[in-house]
């Protein structure tokens, strides 16, 4: 229902007593197609070439192009070129931190830091750590930092609150992990800060802060009210409160700018399959995917979230209540079993 209110929205998260959904489907798919799926796993060499071209494009734009533009043109360029390039780089970091650009982990880490340069914020290695927990502990209370804190969801439970969240998503995704779950700082995290800060301080000395400003504005544009930013919501927000499905795929044209991150069920089932092979994975095992709800549009997902009276940040599935306070992250839910869909099951749009 389209509305400026959230009168039909939940006041708490949805809670599950079951294992996260991807583990059971992964086991079932490997039992049936293990040999074929193993052939799909591993790095995609094209990733490093695409990401390098986008990095160089953003560096060139910041250093040589935007400094002479009027403010209206500057903001338009930052929204269109900067926004799409920046989102491509955010999702390149996502792909690379799954070790899917090179065969060795250290080369992937080094390349992720290189891709991180035009994004200014030294986040790649921290993202790698937090994102690994998102995959391993999807929905775990106090562990999965992809889900809003209770206070965040509560105090932004209004039309203006949702608009504020959509506008400043980059701030929430940058700061939320600190409030949800602190991780142990390793050398690679410190190195990421040293590399990015050294580069930008050196660049500021020779070129001033103008390039950095353009890249930061591009960061904001990409993760704000931008067509690509709808993927943040589309991946795990539950628009149908009667459905237990908690991960959703998008198969539309914007995937071309984002390393097929829209194939999100496929990605969570097999995070070691590169973006270029996710469509092949889906074709290989249609009986595991064709019945699932999908997202038809990233931009409209943001619109539906904003104007849906039943939607707010509580519309996420959580499990393992209080897990963030445990000394060891041992699941209490028993392993699940993937159940084939009934013959009458029809795929719906989320």
Coordinates of C-alpha atoms in Angstrom, one line a residue, residues 103-318:
X103 CA 44.2 -17.1 -7.3
X104 CA 46.0 -16.0 -4.1
X105 CA 44.4 -14.2 -1.2
X106 CA 47.2 -11.6 -0.8
X107 CA 46.9 -10.5 -4.4
X108 CA 43.1 -10.1 -4.0
X109 CA 43.7 -8.1 -0.8
X110 CA 46.3 -5.9 -2.6
X111 CA 44.0 -5.3 -5.6
X112 CA 41.0 -4.5 -3.3
X113 CA 43.1 -1.7 -1.7
X114 CA 43.9 -0.4 -5.2
X115 CA 40.2 -0.4 -6.1
X116 CA 39.6 1.3 -2.8
X117 CA 41.6 4.4 -3.8
X118 CA 38.9 6.5 -5.6
X119 CA 36.4 5.5 -2.9
X120 CA 38.6 7.5 -0.4
X121 CA 37.2 5.8 2.7
X122 CA 39.7 3.0 3.6
X123 CA 37.1 0.3 4.1
X124 CA 38.0 -2.7 1.8
X125 CA 39.6 -4.9 4.4
X126 CA 37.1 -4.1 7.1
X127 CA 34.3 -4.9 4.6
X128 CA 36.0 -8.2 3.9
X129 CA 35.8 -9.2 7.5
X130 CA 32.3 -8.0 8.2
X131 CA 31.0 -9.4 4.9
X132 CA 32.4 -12.8 5.6
X133 CA 30.3 -12.8 8.8
X134 CA 27.2 -11.7 6.9
X135 CA 27.6 -14.8 4.7
X136 CA 28.4 -17.2 7.5
X137 CA 26.0 -15.9 10.1
X138 CA 23.2 -14.4 8.0
X139 CA 20.6 -12.8 10.2
X140 CA 22.4 -13.6 13.5
X141 CA 21.5 -11.2 16.2
X142 CA 24.4 -8.9 17.1
X143 CA 26.7 -10.5 14.5
X144 CA 25.3 -9.7 11.0
X145 CA 26.1 -6.0 10.6
X146 CA 24.1 -5.9 7.4
X147 CA 21.0 -5.6 9.5
X148 CA 20.0 -2.4 11.3
X149 CA 20.4 -2.0 15.0
X150 CA 17.1 -2.0 16.9
X151 CA 17.4 1.7 17.8
X152 CA 18.1 2.6 14.2
X153 CA 15.1 0.8 12.9
X154 CA 12.9 2.2 15.7
X155 CA 13.8 5.8 15.4
X156 CA 13.7 5.9 11.6
X157 CA 10.3 4.2 11.5
X158 CA 8.5 7.0 9.6
X159 CA 8.4 8.4 6.1
X160 CA 11.0 11.0 6.9
X161 CA 13.1 8.5 8.7
X162 CA 13.1 6.2 5.7
X163 CA 13.9 9.1 3.4
X164 CA 16.8 10.0 5.7
X165 CA 18.1 6.4 5.7
X166 CA 17.9 6.1 1.9
X167 CA 19.7 9.5 1.4
X168 CA 22.5 8.7 3.8
X169 CA 22.8 4.9 3.4
X170 CA 26.6 5.2 3.1
X171 CA 26.8 6.7 6.6
X172 CA 24.7 3.9 8.1
X173 CA 26.7 1.1 6.3
X174 CA 30.0 2.8 7.4
X175 CA 29.2 3.3 11.0
X176 CA 26.7 0.5 11.8
X177 CA 29.3 -2.3 12.2
X178 CA 31.0 -0.3 15.0
X179 CA 27.8 -0.3 17.0
X180 CA 26.7 -3.9 16.1
X181 CA 29.9 -5.8 16.5
X182 CA 33.5 -4.8 17.0
X183 CA 36.1 -7.1 15.3
X184 CA 39.7 -7.8 16.1
X185 CA 41.9 -5.3 14.2
X186 CA 44.5 -7.2 12.1
X187 CA 47.6 -6.0 10.2
X188 CA 45.7 -6.0 6.9
X189 CA 43.1 -3.6 8.3
X190 CA 45.9 -1.2 9.4
X191 CA 47.7 -1.6 6.1
X192 CA 44.5 -0.6 4.2
X193 CA 44.3 2.6 6.2
X194 CA 48.0 3.3 5.6
X195 CA 47.8 2.8 1.8
X196 CA 44.6 4.9 1.3
X197 CA 45.5 7.7 3.7
X198 CA 49.1 7.9 2.3
X199 CA 47.8 8.1 -1.3
X200 CA 45.3 10.8 -0.6
X201 CA 47.6 12.9 1.6
X202 CA 50.2 12.8 -1.1
X203 CA 47.6 13.6 -3.8
X204 CA 46.3 16.5 -1.7
X205 CA 49.8 17.9 -1.4
X206 CA 50.3 18.1 -5.1
X207 CA 46.7 18.6 -6.4
X208 CA 44.8 20.0 -3.5
X209 CA 41.5 18.6 -2.1
X210 CA 39.4 19.1 -5.2
X211 CA 39.9 15.5 -6.5
X212 CA 39.1 14.0 -3.1
X213 CA 35.9 16.1 -2.9
X214 CA 34.7 14.8 -6.2
X215 CA 35.3 11.2 -5.2
X216 CA 33.5 11.8 -1.9
X217 CA 30.6 13.4 -3.6
X218 CA 30.5 10.4 -6.0
X219 CA 30.4 8.1 -3.0
X220 CA 27.5 9.9 -1.5
X221 CA 25.6 10.0 -4.9
X222 CA 26.2 6.3 -5.6
X223 CA 24.8 5.2 -2.2
X224 CA 22.0 7.7 -1.9
X225 CA 18.9 8.2 -4.1
X226 CA 20.6 6.5 -7.1
X227 CA 19.3 3.7 -9.4
X228 CA 22.0 1.4 -8.3
X229 CA 21.5 1.9 -4.6
X230 CA 18.3 -0.1 -4.7
X231 CA 20.3 -3.3 -4.5
X232 CA 21.0 -2.6 -0.8
X233 CA 17.3 -3.1 -0.1
X234 CA 16.5 -5.7 -2.7
X235 CA 18.9 -8.3 -1.4
X236 CA 17.4 -9.1 1.9
X237 CA 14.4 -6.8 2.8
X238 CA 11.2 -8.8 3.0
X239 CA 8.4 -6.9 1.2
X240 CA 6.0 -9.8 1.7
X241 CA 5.5 -10.4 5.5
X242 CA 3.8 -13.7 4.8
X243 CA 6.8 -15.2 3.0
X244 CA 9.8 -16.8 4.7
X245 CA 12.1 -16.0 1.8
X246 CA 14.9 -13.7 3.1
X247 CA 17.2 -13.3 0.1
X248 CA 16.1 -12.1 -3.3
X249 CA 17.6 -12.0 -6.8
X250 CA 17.3 -9.3 -9.4
X251 CA 18.0 -10.3 -13.1
X252 CA 17.6 -6.9 -14.7
X253 CA 20.0 -4.8 -16.9
X254 CA 21.6 -2.9 -14.0
X255 CA 23.6 -6.0 -13.2
X256 CA 25.9 -5.0 -16.0
X257 CA 27.2 -2.2 -13.8
X258 CA 27.5 -4.3 -10.7
X259 CA 29.2 -7.6 -11.4
X260 CA 25.8 -9.5 -11.3
X261 CA 25.3 -8.8 -7.6
X262 CA 21.6 -9.0 -8.4
X263 CA 22.1 -12.8 -8.6
X264 CA 22.0 -12.7 -4.8
X265 CA 20.5 -16.1 -4.0
X266 CA 23.0 -17.7 -6.3
X267 CA 25.8 -15.6 -4.8
X268 CA 24.9 -16.6 -1.2
X269 CA 24.6 -20.2 -2.1
X270 CA 28.0 -20.2 -3.7
X271 CA 30.1 -17.1 -2.8
X272 CA 33.2 -18.7 -4.5
X273 CA 31.5 -18.6 -7.9
X274 CA 32.5 -15.5 -9.7
X275 CA 30.0 -13.0 -11.1
X276 CA 30.4 -14.1 -14.7
X277 CA 29.4 -17.7 -13.8
X278 CA 26.3 -17.0 -11.7
X279 CA 23.9 -17.1 -14.7
X280 CA 25.4 -20.5 -15.6
X281 CA 24.8 -21.7 -12.0
X282 CA 21.2 -20.6 -12.3
X283 CA 20.7 -22.4 -15.6
X284 CA 22.4 -25.5 -14.3
X285 CA 19.9 -25.9 -11.4
X286 CA 16.6 -24.2 -12.3
X287 CA 14.6 -26.3 -9.9
X288 CA 16.4 -24.6 -7.0
X289 CA 15.7 -21.0 -8.2
X290 CA 12.8 -20.7 -10.6
X291 CA 10.2 -20.8 -7.9
X292 CA 11.8 -18.1 -5.8
X293 CA 10.4 -14.5 -5.5
X294 CA 12.5 -12.0 -7.5
X295 CA 13.0 -8.3 -7.5
X296 CA 11.9 -6.7 -10.9
X297 CA 13.6 -3.3 -10.4
X298 CA 16.3 -1.8 -8.1
X299 CA 15.0 1.8 -8.4
X300 CA 11.4 0.8 -7.7
X301 CA 12.6 -1.2 -4.7
X302 CA 13.7 2.0 -3.1
X303 CA 10.4 3.7 -4.1
X304 CA 8.4 0.8 -2.6
X305 CA 10.4 0.9 0.6
X306 CA 9.9 4.6 1.0
X307 CA 6.2 4.7 0.2
X308 CA 5.1 1.3 1.5
X309 CA 3.2 1.7 4.7
X310 CA 4.2 -1.8 5.7
X311 CA 7.9 -1.2 5.1
X312 CA 10.7 -0.1 7.5
X313 CA 14.1 -1.3 8.6
X314 CA 12.5 -4.0 10.8
X315 CA 11.6 -5.9 7.6
X316 CA 14.5 -8.2 7.9
X317 CA 14.8 -11.8 9.2
X318 CA 16.9 -12.4 12.3

